[in-house]
Amino acid sequence: MELESPMAGRALVVIVDDRTAHGDLDSTGPLVTELLTEAGFLVDATVAVTADEVEIRNALNTAVIGGVDLVISVGGTGVTPRDVTPEATADVLDRELPGISEALRSSGLAAGAVDAVISRGLVGISGSTLVANLASSRAAVRDGMATLTPLASHVIGQLSAIDE
């Protein structure tokens, strides 16, 4: 008899992309969902928002209030004026975890994902939810998820121990 592995937690994915928010096909949301599921997370939903600071902040806050363990946003972390995900995220976070942000950039560099390297993305805690920003290329998402999921499980475990 095979034992089921314990669920890593509940997650929500926020896609920050004007085209996706207006109905165009999203290629990164399904990838993030697949990788989260493989890592043992139950993905509540994937939400698409425009690159607007208020919309991004509202989506992140809704996820935190909804009690998910992990929120991953994809996109809007670069250097153009429309890349406002880090600013919106900073308003939501209680505490930043710069080591994880640095690990995502470093592993992105090793993987050749240029957008991951220049990402201004943040990772931190809001309430008892881990919030992470990833760059939007498929390479950045694949590499970022490989780096993030074991760290996320560790952080979520620590946060769960506090709640008990």
mmCIF file of C-alpha atoms in Angstrom:
data_model
loop_
_atom_site.group_PDB
_atom_site.id
_atom_site.type_symbol
_atom_site.label_atom_id
_atom_site.label_comp_id
_atom_site.label_asym_id
_atom_site.label_seq_id
_atom_site.Cartn_x
_atom_site.Cartn_y
_atom_site.Cartn_z
ATOM 1 C CA MET A 1 0.000 0.000 0.000
ATOM 2 C CA GLU A 2 1.374 3.397 -1.005
ATOM 3 C CA LEU A 3 0.996 6.248 1.444
ATOM 4 C CA GLU A 4 -0.094 9.599 0.119
ATOM 5 C CA SER A 5 2.482 12.330 0.557
ATOM 6 C CA PRO A 6 1.279 15.194 2.696
ATOM 7 C CA MET A 7 0.019 18.266 0.892
ATOM 8 C CA ALA A 8 2.596 21.069 0.862
ATOM 9 C CA GLY A 9 -0.168 23.666 1.214
ATOM 10 C CA ARG A 10 -2.640 25.772 -0.733
ATOM 11 C CA ALA A 11 -1.387 28.142 -3.410
ATOM 12 C CA LEU A 12 -2.685 30.840 -5.702
ATOM 13 C CA VAL A 13 -1.054 32.104 -8.910
ATOM 14 C CA VAL A 14 -1.320 35.738 -10.040
ATOM 15 C CA ILE A 15 -0.393 36.448 -13.668
ATOM 16 C CA VAL A 16 0.558 40.095 -14.200
ATOM 17 C CA ASP A 17 0.091 40.730 -17.905
ATOM 18 C CA ASP A 18 -2.121 43.225 -19.725
ATOM 19 C CA ARG A 19 -2.775 40.829 -22.643
ATOM 20 C CA THR A 20 -3.679 37.868 -20.428
ATOM 21 C CA ALA A 21 -5.911 40.032 -18.245
ATOM 22 C CA HIS A 22 -7.796 41.023 -21.398
ATOM 23 C CA GLY A 23 -8.401 37.433 -22.500
ATOM 24 C CA ASP A 24 -5.305 36.410 -24.488
ATOM 25 C CA LEU A 25 -3.901 32.944 -23.939
ATOM 26 C CA ASP A 26 -1.592 32.622 -20.935
ATOM 27 C CA SER A 27 1.360 30.260 -21.234
ATOM 28 C CA THR A 28 2.921 30.657 -17.792
ATOM 29 C CA GLY A 29 -0.113 30.150 -15.522
ATOM 30 C CA PRO A 30 -0.608 26.498 -16.508
ATOM 31 C CA LEU A 31 3.147 25.888 -16.163
ATOM 32 C CA VAL A 32 3.255 27.337 -12.636
ATOM 33 C CA THR A 33 0.139 25.352 -11.694
ATOM 34 C CA GLU A 34 1.678 22.138 -13.023
ATOM 35 C CA LEU A 35 4.953 22.710 -11.158
ATOM 36 C CA LEU A 36 3.133 23.592 -7.924
ATOM 37 C CA THR A 37 0.979 20.465 -8.207
ATOM 38 C CA GLU A 38 4.093 18.328 -8.783
ATOM 39 C CA ALA A 39 5.565 19.876 -5.616
ATOM 40 C CA GLY A 40 2.479 18.825 -3.626
ATOM 41 C CA PHE A 41 0.549 22.104 -3.544
ATOM 42 C CA LEU A 42 -3.182 22.412 -4.113
ATOM 43 C CA VAL A 43 -3.652 25.376 -6.469
ATOM 44 C CA ASP A 44 -6.859 27.234 -5.592
ATOM 45 C CA ALA A 45 -6.854 29.416 -8.722
ATOM 46 C CA THR A 46 -4.916 31.347 -11.312
ATOM 47 C CA VAL A 47 -5.867 35.015 -11.517
ATOM 48 C CA ALA A 48 -4.835 37.387 -14.319
ATOM 49 C CA VAL A 49 -4.482 41.112 -13.636
ATOM 50 C CA THR A 50 -3.197 44.057 -15.626
ATOM 51 C CA ALA A 51 0.129 45.675 -14.829
ATOM 52 C CA ASP A 52 -1.532 48.094 -12.433
ATOM 53 C CA GLU A 53 -0.214 48.511 -8.906
ATOM 54 C CA VAL A 54 -3.683 48.614 -7.315
ATOM 55 C CA GLU A 55 -4.908 45.516 -9.196
ATOM 56 C CA ILE A 56 -1.784 43.557 -8.289
ATOM 57 C CA ARG A 57 -1.964 44.606 -4.630
ATOM 58 C CA ASN A 58 -5.677 43.699 -4.473
ATOM 59 C CA ALA A 59 -5.039 40.242 -5.969
ATOM 60 C CA LEU A 60 -2.214 39.566 -3.498
ATOM 61 C CA ASN A 61 -4.259 40.817 -0.532
ATOM 62 C CA THR A 62 -7.251 38.716 -1.576
ATOM 63 C CA ALA A 63 -5.045 35.609 -1.658
ATOM 64 C CA VAL A 64 -3.576 36.388 1.768
ATOM 65 C CA ILE A 65 -7.018 37.047 3.274
ATOM 66 C CA GLY A 66 -8.224 33.817 1.629
ATOM 67 C CA GLY A 67 -5.682 31.934 3.714
ATOM 68 C CA VAL A 68 -3.482 30.369 1.044
ATOM 69 C CA ASP A 69 -0.011 29.293 2.133
ATOM 70 C CA LEU A 70 1.777 30.519 -0.996
ATOM 71 C CA VAL A 71 1.079 33.200 -3.584
ATOM 72 C CA ILE A 72 3.232 33.291 -6.679
ATOM 73 C CA SER A 73 2.979 36.252 -9.017
ATOM 74 C CA VAL A 74 4.449 35.968 -12.495
ATOM 75 C CA GLY A 75 5.438 39.041 -14.488
ATOM 76 C CA GLY A 76 5.904 42.742 -13.980
ATOM 77 C CA THR A 77 9.282 42.447 -12.242
ATOM 78 C CA GLY A 78 11.523 44.023 -14.880
ATOM 79 C CA VAL A 79 12.808 47.519 -15.507
ATOM 80 C CA THR A 80 10.125 49.169 -17.661
ATOM 81 C CA PRO A 81 7.680 51.727 -16.246
ATOM 82 C CA ARG A 82 4.831 49.128 -16.448
ATOM 83 C CA ASP A 83 6.785 46.676 -14.242
ATOM 84 C CA VAL A 84 5.223 47.527 -10.875
ATOM 85 C CA THR A 85 4.794 44.108 -9.258
ATOM 86 C CA PRO A 86 7.620 44.636 -6.708
ATOM 87 C CA GLU A 87 6.122 47.953 -5.593
ATOM 88 C CA ALA A 88 2.663 46.401 -5.169
ATOM 89 C CA THR A 89 4.162 43.422 -3.346
ATOM 90 C CA ALA A 90 6.184 45.604 -0.969
ATOM 91 C CA ASP A 91 2.916 47.188 0.207
ATOM 92 C CA VAL A 92 1.512 43.735 1.072
ATOM 93 C CA LEU A 93 4.526 42.200 2.830
ATOM 94 C CA ASP A 94 5.024 42.262 6.589
ATOM 95 C CA ARG A 95 8.601 40.980 6.232
ATOM 96 C CA GLU A 96 10.877 40.452 3.250
ATOM 97 C CA LEU A 97 13.004 37.342 2.738
ATOM 98 C CA PRO A 98 15.830 38.790 0.620
ATOM 99 C CA GLY A 99 17.834 35.553 0.664
ATOM 100 C CA ILE A 100 15.145 33.784 -1.364
ATOM 101 C CA SER A 101 14.897 36.695 -3.831
ATOM 102 C CA GLU A 102 18.675 36.573 -4.250
ATOM 103 C CA ALA A 103 18.590 32.775 -4.719
ATOM 104 C CA LEU A 104 16.009 33.184 -7.505
ATOM 105 C CA ARG A 105 18.189 35.743 -9.299
ATOM 106 C CA SER A 106 21.344 33.663 -8.810
ATOM 107 C CA SER A 107 19.791 30.437 -10.088
ATOM 108 C CA GLY A 108 18.303 32.409 -12.999
ATOM 109 C CA LEU A 109 21.784 33.607 -13.892
ATOM 110 C CA ALA A 110 23.117 30.039 -13.808
ATOM 111 C CA ALA A 111 20.217 28.891 -16.015
ATOM 112 C CA GLY A 112 20.659 31.742 -18.511
ATOM 113 C CA ALA A 113 17.236 33.263 -17.810
ATOM 114 C CA VAL A 114 18.118 36.925 -18.369
ATOM 115 C CA ASP A 115 14.771 38.256 -17.150
ATOM 116 C CA ALA A 116 15.222 36.344 -13.874
ATOM 117 C CA VAL A 117 18.617 37.978 -13.375
ATOM 118 C CA ILE A 118 17.342 41.526 -13.868
ATOM 119 C CA SER A 119 14.138 40.865 -11.946
ATOM 120 C CA ARG A 120 13.380 43.237 -9.098
ATOM 121 C CA GLY A 121 11.011 40.599 -7.675
ATOM 122 C CA LEU A 122 10.478 40.267 -3.949
ATOM 123 C CA VAL A 123 9.776 37.338 -1.665
ATOM 124 C CA GLY A 124 8.362 37.720 1.816
ATOM 125 C CA ILE A 125 5.706 36.998 4.389
ATOM 126 C CA SER A 126 2.270 38.587 4.611
ATOM 127 C CA GLY A 127 0.435 37.329 7.676
ATOM 128 C CA SER A 128 1.094 33.589 7.449
ATOM 129 C CA THR A 129 1.346 33.538 3.635
ATOM 130 C CA LEU A 130 4.554 33.336 1.622
ATOM 131 C CA VAL A 131 4.454 35.724 -1.354
ATOM 132 C CA ALA A 132 6.930 35.410 -4.240
ATOM 133 C CA ASN A 133 7.417 37.337 -7.493
ATOM 134 C CA LEU A 134 8.821 35.529 -10.545
ATOM 135 C CA ALA A 135 9.870 36.923 -13.914
ATOM 136 C CA SER A 136 7.575 35.883 -16.742
ATOM 137 C CA SER A 137 9.630 33.875 -19.244
ATOM 138 C CA ARG A 138 9.094 30.122 -19.260
ATOM 139 C CA ALA A 139 12.808 29.650 -18.445
ATOM 140 C CA ALA A 140 12.553 31.993 -15.448
ATOM 141 C CA VAL A 141 9.400 30.239 -14.257
ATOM 142 C CA ARG A 142 10.869 26.730 -14.593
ATOM 143 C CA ASP A 143 14.121 27.653 -12.873
ATOM 144 C CA GLY A 144 12.411 29.864 -10.286
ATOM 145 C CA MET A 145 9.978 27.138 -9.304
ATOM 146 C CA ALA A 146 12.793 24.578 -8.954
ATOM 147 C CA THR A 147 14.557 26.973 -6.592
ATOM 148 C CA LEU A 148 11.460 28.228 -4.795
ATOM 149 C CA THR A 149 9.369 25.148 -4.016
ATOM 150 C CA PRO A 150 11.740 23.451 -1.532
ATOM 151 C CA LEU A 151 12.351 26.796 0.172
ATOM 152 C CA ALA A 152 8.612 27.530 0.201
ATOM 153 C CA SER A 153 7.863 24.193 1.842
ATOM 154 C CA HIS A 154 10.439 24.960 4.547
ATOM 155 C CA VAL A 155 9.079 28.470 5.214
ATOM 156 C CA ILE A 156 5.461 27.271 5.207
ATOM 157 C CA GLY A 157 6.408 24.536 7.683
ATOM 158 C CA GLN A 158 7.931 27.120 9.983
ATOM 159 C CA LEU A 159 4.889 29.393 9.696
ATOM 160 C CA SER A 160 2.556 26.455 10.379
ATOM 161 C CA ALA A 161 4.507 25.563 13.530
ATOM 162 C CA ILE A 162 3.936 29.098 14.819
ATOM 163 C CA ASP A 163 0.167 28.834 14.202
ATOM 164 C CA GLU A 164 -0.134 25.579 16.208
#
